[in-house]
mmCIF file of C-alpha atoms and ligand atoms in Angstrom:
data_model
loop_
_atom_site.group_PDB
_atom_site.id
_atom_site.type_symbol
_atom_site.label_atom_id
_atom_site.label_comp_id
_atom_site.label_asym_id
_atom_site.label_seq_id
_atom_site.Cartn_x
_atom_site.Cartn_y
_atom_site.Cartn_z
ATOM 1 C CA UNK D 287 11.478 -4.169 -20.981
ATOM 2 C CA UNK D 288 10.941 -5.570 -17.724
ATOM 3 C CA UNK D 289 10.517 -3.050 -14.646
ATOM 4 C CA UNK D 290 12.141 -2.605 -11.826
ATOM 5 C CA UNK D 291 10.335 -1.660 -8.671
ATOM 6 C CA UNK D 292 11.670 -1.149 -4.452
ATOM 7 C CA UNK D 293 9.077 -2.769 -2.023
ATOM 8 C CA UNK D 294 10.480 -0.476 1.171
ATOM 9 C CA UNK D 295 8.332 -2.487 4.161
ATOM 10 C CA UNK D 296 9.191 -5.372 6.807
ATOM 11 C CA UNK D 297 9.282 -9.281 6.727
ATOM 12 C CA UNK D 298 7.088 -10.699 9.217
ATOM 13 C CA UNK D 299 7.999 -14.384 9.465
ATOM 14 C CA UNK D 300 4.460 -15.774 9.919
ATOM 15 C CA UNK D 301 1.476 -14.246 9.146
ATOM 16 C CA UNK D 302 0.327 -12.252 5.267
ATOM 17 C CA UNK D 303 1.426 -8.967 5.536
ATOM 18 C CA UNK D 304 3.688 -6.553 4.090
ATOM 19 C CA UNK D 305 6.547 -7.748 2.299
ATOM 20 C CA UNK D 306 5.892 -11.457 2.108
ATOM 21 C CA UNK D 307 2.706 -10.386 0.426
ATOM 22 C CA UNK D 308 3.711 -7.397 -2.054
ATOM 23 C CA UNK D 309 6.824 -9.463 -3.436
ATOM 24 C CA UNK D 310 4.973 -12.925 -4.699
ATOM 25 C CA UNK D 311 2.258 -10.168 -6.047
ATOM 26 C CA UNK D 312 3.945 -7.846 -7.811
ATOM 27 C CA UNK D 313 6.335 -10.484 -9.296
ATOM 28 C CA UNK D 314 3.086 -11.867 -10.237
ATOM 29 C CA UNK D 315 2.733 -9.169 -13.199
ATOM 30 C CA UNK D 316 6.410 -9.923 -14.339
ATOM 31 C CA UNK D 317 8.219 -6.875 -12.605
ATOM 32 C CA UNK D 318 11.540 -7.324 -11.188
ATOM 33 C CA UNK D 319 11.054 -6.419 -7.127
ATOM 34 C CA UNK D 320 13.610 -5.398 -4.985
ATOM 35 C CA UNK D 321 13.404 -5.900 -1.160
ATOM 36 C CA UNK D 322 14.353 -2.808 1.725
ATOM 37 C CA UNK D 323 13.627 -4.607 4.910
ATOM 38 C CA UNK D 324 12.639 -1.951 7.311
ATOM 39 C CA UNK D 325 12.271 -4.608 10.214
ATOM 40 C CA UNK D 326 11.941 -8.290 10.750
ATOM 41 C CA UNK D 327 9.326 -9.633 12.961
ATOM 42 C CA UNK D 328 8.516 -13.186 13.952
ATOM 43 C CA UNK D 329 5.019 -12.344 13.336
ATOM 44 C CA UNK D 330 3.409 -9.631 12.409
ATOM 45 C CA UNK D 331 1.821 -7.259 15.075
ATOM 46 C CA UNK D 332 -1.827 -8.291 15.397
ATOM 47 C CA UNK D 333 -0.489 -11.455 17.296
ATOM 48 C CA UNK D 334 -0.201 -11.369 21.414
ATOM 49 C CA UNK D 335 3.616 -12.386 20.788
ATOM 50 C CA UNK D 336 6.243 -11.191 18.604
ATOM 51 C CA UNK D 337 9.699 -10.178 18.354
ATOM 52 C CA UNK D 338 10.944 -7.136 16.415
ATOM 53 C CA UNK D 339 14.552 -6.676 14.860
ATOM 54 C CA UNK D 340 14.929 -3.041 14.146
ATOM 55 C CA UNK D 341 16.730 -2.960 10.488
ATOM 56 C CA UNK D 342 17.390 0.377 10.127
ATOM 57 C CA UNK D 343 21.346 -0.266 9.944
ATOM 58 C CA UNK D 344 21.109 -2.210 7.621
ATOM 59 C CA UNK D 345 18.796 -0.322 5.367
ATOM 60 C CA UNK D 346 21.261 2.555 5.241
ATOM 61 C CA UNK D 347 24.430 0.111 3.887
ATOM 62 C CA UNK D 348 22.140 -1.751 1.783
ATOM 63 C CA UNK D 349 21.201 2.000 0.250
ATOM 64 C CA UNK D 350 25.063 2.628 0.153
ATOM 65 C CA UNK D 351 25.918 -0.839 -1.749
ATOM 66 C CA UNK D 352 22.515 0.059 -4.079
ATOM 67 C CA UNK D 353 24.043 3.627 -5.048
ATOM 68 C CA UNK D 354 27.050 1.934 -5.675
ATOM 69 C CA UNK D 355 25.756 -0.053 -7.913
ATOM 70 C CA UNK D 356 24.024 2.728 -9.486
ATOM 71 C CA UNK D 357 20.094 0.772 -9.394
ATOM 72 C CA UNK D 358 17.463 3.146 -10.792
ATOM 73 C CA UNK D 359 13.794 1.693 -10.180
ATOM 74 C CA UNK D 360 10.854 2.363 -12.122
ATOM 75 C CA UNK D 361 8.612 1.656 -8.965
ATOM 76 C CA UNK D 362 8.460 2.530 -5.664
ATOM 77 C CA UNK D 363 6.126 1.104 -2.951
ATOM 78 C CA UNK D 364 6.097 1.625 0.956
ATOM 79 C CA UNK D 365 4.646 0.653 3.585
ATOM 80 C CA UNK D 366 5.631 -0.540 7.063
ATOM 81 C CA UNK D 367 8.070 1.756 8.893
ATOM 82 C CA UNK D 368 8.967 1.958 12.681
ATOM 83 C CA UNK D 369 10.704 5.313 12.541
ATOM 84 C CA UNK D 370 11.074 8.635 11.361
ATOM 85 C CA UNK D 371 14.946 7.945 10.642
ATOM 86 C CA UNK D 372 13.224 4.987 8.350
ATOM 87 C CA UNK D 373 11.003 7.093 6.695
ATOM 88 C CA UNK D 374 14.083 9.633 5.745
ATOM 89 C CA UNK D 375 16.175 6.772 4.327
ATOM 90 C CA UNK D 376 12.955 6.199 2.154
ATOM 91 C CA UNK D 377 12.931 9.158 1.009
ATOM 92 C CA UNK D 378 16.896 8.895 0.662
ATOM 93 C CA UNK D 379 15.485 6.254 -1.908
ATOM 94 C CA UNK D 380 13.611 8.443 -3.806
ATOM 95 C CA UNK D 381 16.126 10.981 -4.273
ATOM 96 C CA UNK D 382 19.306 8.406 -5.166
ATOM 97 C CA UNK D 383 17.546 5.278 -6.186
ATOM 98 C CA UNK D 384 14.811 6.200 -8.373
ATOM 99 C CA UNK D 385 13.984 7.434 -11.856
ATOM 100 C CA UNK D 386 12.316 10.517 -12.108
ATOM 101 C CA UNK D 387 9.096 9.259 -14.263
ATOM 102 C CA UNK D 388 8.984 6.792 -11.443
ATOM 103 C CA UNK D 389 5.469 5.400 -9.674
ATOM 104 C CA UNK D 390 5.403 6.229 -6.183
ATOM 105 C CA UNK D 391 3.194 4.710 -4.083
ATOM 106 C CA UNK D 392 3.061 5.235 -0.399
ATOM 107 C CA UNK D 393 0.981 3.049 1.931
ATOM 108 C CA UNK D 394 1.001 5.160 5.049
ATOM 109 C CA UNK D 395 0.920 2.419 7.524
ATOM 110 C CA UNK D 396 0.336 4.121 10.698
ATOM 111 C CA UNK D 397 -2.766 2.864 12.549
ATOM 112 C CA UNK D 398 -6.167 1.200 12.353
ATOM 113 C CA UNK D 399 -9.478 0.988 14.045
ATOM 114 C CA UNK D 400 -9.268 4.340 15.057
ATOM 115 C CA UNK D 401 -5.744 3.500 17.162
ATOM 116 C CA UNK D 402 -2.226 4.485 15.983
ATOM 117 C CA UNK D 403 -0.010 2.421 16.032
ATOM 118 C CA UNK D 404 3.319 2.355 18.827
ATOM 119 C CA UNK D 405 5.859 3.689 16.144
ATOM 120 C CA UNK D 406 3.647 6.914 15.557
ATOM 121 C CA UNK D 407 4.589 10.260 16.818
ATOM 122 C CA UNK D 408 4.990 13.548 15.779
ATOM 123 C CA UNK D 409 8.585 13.185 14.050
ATOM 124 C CA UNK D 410 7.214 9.829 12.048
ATOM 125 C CA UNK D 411 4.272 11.872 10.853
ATOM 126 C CA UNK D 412 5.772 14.669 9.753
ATOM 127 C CA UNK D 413 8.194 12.382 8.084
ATOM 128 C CA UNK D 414 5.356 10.531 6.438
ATOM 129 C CA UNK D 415 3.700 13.678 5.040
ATOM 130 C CA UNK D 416 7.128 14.394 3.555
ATOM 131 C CA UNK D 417 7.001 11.220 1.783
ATOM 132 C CA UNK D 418 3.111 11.531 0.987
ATOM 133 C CA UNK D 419 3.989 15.009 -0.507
ATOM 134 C CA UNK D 420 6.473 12.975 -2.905
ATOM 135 C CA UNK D 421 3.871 10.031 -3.694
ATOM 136 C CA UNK D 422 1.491 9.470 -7.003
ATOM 137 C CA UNK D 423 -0.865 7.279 -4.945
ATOM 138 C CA UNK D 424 -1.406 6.894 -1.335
ATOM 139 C CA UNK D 425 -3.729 4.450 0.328
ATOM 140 C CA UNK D 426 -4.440 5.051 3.667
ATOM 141 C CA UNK D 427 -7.470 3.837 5.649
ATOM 142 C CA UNK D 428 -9.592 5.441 7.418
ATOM 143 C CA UNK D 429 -7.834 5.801 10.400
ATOM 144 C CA UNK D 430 -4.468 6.521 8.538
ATOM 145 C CA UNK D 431 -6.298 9.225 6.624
ATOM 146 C CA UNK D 432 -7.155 11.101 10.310
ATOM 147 C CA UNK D 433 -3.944 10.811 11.209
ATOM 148 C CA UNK D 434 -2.450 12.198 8.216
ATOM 149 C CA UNK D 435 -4.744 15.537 8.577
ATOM 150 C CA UNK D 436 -4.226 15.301 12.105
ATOM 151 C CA UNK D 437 -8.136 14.529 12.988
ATOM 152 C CA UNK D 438 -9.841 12.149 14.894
ATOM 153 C CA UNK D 439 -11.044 8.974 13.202
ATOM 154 C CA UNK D 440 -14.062 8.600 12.173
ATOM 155 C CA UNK D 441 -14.868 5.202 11.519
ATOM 156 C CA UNK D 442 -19.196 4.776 11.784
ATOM 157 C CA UNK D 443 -21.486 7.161 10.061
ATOM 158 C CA UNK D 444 -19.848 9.186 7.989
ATOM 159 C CA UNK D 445 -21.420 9.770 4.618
ATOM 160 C CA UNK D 446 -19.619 11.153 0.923
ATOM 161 C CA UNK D 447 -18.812 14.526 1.700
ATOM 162 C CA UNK D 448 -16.779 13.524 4.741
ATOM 163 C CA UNK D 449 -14.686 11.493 2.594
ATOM 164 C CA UNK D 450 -14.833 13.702 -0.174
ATOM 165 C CA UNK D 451 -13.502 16.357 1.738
ATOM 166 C CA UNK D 452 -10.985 14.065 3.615
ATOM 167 C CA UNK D 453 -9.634 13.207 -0.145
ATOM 168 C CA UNK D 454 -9.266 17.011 -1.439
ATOM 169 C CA UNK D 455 -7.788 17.663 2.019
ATOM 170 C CA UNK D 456 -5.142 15.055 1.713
ATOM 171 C CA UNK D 457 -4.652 15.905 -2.037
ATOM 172 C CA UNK D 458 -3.277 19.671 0.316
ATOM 173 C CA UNK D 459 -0.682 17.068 1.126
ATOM 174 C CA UNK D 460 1.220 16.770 -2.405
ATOM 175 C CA UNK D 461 0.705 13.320 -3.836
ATOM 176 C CA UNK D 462 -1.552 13.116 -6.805
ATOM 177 C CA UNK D 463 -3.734 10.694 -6.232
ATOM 178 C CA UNK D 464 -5.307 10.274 -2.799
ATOM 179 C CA UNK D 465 -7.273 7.292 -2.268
ATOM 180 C CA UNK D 466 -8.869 5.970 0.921
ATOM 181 C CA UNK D 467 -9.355 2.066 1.500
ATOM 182 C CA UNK D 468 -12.215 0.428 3.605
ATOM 183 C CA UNK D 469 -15.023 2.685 2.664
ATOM 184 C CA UNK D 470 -18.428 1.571 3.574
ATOM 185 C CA UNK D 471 -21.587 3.605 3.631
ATOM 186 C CA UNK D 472 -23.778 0.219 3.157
ATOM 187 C CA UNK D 473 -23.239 -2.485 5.895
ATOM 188 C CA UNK D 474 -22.561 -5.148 3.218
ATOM 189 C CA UNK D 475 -20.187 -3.444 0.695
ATOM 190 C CA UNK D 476 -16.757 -1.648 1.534
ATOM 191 C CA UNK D 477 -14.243 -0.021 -0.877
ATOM 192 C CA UNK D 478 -11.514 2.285 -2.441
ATOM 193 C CA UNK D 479 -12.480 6.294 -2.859
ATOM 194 C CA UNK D 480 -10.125 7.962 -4.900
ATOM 195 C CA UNK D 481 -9.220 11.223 -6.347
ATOM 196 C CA UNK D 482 -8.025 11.843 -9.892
ATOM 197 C CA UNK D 483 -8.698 15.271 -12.197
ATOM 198 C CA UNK D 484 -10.708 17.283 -9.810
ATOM 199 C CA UNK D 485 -13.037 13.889 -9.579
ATOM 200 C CA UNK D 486 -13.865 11.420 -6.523
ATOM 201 C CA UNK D 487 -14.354 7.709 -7.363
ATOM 202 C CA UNK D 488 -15.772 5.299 -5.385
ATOM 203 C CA UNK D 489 -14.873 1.569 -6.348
ATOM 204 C CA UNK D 490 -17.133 -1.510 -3.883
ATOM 205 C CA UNK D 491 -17.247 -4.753 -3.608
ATOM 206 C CA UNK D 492 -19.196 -7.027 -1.088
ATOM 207 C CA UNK D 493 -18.455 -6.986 2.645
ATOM 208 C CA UNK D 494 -17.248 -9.881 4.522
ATOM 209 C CA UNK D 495 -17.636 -9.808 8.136
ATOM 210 C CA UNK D 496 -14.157 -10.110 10.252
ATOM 211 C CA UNK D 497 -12.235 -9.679 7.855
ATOM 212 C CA UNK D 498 -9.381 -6.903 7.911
ATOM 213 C CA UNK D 499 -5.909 -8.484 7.930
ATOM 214 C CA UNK D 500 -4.269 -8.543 5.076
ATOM 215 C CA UNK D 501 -6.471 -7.405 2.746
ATOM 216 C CA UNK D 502 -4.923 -3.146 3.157
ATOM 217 C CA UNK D 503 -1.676 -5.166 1.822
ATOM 218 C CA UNK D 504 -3.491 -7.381 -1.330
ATOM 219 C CA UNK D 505 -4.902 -4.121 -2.566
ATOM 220 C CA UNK D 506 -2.010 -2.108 -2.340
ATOM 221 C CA UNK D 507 0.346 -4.508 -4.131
ATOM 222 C CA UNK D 508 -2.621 -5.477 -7.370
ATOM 223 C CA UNK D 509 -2.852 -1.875 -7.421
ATOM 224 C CA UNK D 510 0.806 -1.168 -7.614
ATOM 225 C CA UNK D 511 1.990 -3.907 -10.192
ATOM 226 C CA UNK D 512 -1.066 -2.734 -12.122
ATOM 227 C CA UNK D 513 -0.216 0.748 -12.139
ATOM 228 C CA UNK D 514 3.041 -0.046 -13.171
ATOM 229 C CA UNK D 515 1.862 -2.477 -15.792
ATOM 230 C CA UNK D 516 0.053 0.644 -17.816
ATOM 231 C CA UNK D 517 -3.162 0.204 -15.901
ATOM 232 C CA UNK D 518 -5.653 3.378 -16.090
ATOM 233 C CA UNK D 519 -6.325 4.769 -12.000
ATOM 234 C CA UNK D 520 -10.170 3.134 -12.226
ATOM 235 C CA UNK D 521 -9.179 -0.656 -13.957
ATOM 236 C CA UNK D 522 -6.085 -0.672 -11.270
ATOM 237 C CA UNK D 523 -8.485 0.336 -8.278
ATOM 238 C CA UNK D 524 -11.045 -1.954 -9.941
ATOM 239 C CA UNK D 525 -8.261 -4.542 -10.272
ATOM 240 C CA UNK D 526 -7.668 -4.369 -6.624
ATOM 241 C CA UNK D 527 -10.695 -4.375 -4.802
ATOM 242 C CA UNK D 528 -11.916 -7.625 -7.035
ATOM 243 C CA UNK D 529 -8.565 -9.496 -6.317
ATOM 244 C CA UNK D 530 -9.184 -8.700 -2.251
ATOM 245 C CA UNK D 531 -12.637 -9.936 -2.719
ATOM 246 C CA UNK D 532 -11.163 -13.010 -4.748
ATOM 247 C CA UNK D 533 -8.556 -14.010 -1.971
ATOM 248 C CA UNK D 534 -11.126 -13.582 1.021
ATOM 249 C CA UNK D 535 -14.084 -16.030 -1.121
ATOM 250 C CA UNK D 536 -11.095 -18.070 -1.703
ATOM 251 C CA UNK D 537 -10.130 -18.146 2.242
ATOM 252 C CA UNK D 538 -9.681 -16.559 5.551
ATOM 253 C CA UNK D 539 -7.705 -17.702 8.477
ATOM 254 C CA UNK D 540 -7.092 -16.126 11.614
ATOM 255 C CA UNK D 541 -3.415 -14.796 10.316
ATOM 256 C CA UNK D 542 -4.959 -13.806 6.263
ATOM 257 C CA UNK D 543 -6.633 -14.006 3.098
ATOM 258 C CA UNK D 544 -6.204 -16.357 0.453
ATOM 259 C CA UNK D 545 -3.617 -13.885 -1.382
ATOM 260 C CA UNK D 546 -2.421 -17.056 -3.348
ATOM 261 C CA UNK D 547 -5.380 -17.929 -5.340
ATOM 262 C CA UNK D 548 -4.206 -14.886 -7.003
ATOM 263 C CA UNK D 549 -0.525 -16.376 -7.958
ATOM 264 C CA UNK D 550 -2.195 -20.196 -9.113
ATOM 265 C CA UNK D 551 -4.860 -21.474 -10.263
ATOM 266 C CA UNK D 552 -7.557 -19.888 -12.703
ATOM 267 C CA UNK D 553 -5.794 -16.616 -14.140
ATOM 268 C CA UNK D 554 -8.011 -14.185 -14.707
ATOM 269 C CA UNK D 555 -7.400 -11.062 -17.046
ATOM 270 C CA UNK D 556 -7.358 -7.875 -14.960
ATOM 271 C CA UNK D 557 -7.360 -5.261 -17.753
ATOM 272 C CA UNK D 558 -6.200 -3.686 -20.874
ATOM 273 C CA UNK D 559 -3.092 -1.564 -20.352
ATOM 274 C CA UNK D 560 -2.809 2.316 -21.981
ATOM 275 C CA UNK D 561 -0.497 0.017 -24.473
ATOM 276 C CA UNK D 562 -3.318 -2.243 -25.267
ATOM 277 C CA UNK D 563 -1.868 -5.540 -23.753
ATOM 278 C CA UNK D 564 -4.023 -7.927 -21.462
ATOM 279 C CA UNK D 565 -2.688 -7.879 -18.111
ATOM 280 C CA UNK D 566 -3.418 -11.071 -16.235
ATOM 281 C CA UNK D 567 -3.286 -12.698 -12.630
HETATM 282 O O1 PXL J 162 -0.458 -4.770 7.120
HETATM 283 C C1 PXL J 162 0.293 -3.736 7.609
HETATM 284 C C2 PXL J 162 1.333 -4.246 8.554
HETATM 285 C C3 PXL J 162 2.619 -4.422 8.116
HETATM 286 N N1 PXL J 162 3.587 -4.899 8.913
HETATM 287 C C4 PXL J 162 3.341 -5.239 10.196
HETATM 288 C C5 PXL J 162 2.064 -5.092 10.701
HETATM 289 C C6 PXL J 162 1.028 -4.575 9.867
HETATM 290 C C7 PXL J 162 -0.292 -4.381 10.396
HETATM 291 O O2 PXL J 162 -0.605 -4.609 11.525
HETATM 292 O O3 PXL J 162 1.830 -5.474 11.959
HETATM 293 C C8 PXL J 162 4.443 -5.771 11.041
#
């Protein structure tokens, strides 16, 4: 049967991010996604100009007319919040909206390059640990990681036991399956790390110089609707990190990757679910 999954992040009108990313994607492995639009932006926030529309109103009737209607998702994926009162109607979500065997996955978006971002203080975090605490996979980057354990990024020279560490640490925070994106200990390949059984993973591919937008929301949506496809942890972090790599040969542009020469085009097959079927993209 087909799944059902909730994409809980904004629209921004111009420019491949969040939701106008993760929905063409995860339709993309035939699951049924549902939009909560935390906010709608004319572009998203990397350009000098934008304008914000705070849709936190209407997330909470939408979440009345979806319990009416008593939806139950088999997926859940976040990312892009701009409040802690957003985060708790996420978590409202969880409790009303989805089914217990669901996957959660949380994209903490909170900062990058070391810098959080304006919608980040104490109340959000502690809000977005909550949520972490309920997640099966998070992927924060680097700097989402720090922020998370309340440390300093550290973004140059730090070697495997720092994010080793930074993975069993976050692991303190309740979701199952930490990972860390943009890991790079070699100047020309970056990557997942991931926990799973007691075990840290490491997953490259090669580095592109300039590169950054966009690609956090690529992985996290391959890894998602592969995940919820029957994909083991590795093949769906493998998955990932070869589409990214995939969209940015394809392209790059000041506002993206390529993310559609993963919708058209050559499919490729992405791996063998647990239930032995060839998932492709
Ligand atoms: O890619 C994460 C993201 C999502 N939504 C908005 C953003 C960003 C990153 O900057 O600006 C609006």
């Amino acid at each position: 049967m087909q799944k059902k999954a909730v994409i809980v992040q904004d629209v921004s009108c111009f420019g491949k991010c969040s939701a106008t990313v993760a929905l063409p994607i995860v339709s993309s492995f035939n699951i049924e996604a549902a939009l909560l639009p935390t906010a709608l932006l004319s572009a998203h926030t990397g350009f000098s100009n934008y304008t914000c529309f705070d849709l936190t109103e209407q997330m909470k009737t939408t979440l009345d007319d979806w319990k009416s209607l008593s939806l139950r998702f088999d997926g859940f994926f976040s990312g892009y919040m701009l409040s802690d009162q957003q985060a708790s109607l996420a978590l409202e979500v969880l409790d009303n909206l989805v089914k217990k065997d669901a996957l959660v996955l949380v994209d903490p978006v909170m900062g990058d390059n070391g810098k959080a971002y304006a919608m980040l203080n104490d109340s959000f975090g502690a809000k977005m640990r909550t949520l972490v605490s309920r997640a099966a996979v998070i992927t924060p980057n680097l700097t989402e990681a720090a922020l998370l354990l309340e440390k300093e990024p550290v973004l140059e020279n730090y070697d495997k036991a720092y994010i080793e560490q930074s993975l069993f640490e976050l692991k303190k925070l309740g979701c199952k399956i930490p990972m860390i994106t943009g890991v790079s200990f070699e100047k020309d390949k970056i990557g997942v790390a991931f926990l799973e059984n007691g075990k840290v993973h490491f997953v490259f591919s090669k580095k592109y110089d300039g590169v950054t937008c966009g690609t956090g929301d690529t992985l996290s949506s391959v890894l998602f609707g592969a995940l919820l496809s029957g994909a083991r942890v590795g093949d769906a972090v493998s998955a990932a990190v070869s589409a990214v790599e995939r969209a940015i040969k394809s392209g790059v542009r000041d506002y993206g990757i390529d993310f559609e020469c993963l919708l058209s085009g050559k499919k490729e097959i992405l791996f063998r679910s647990i239930d032995n079927q060839d998932i492709i993209i």
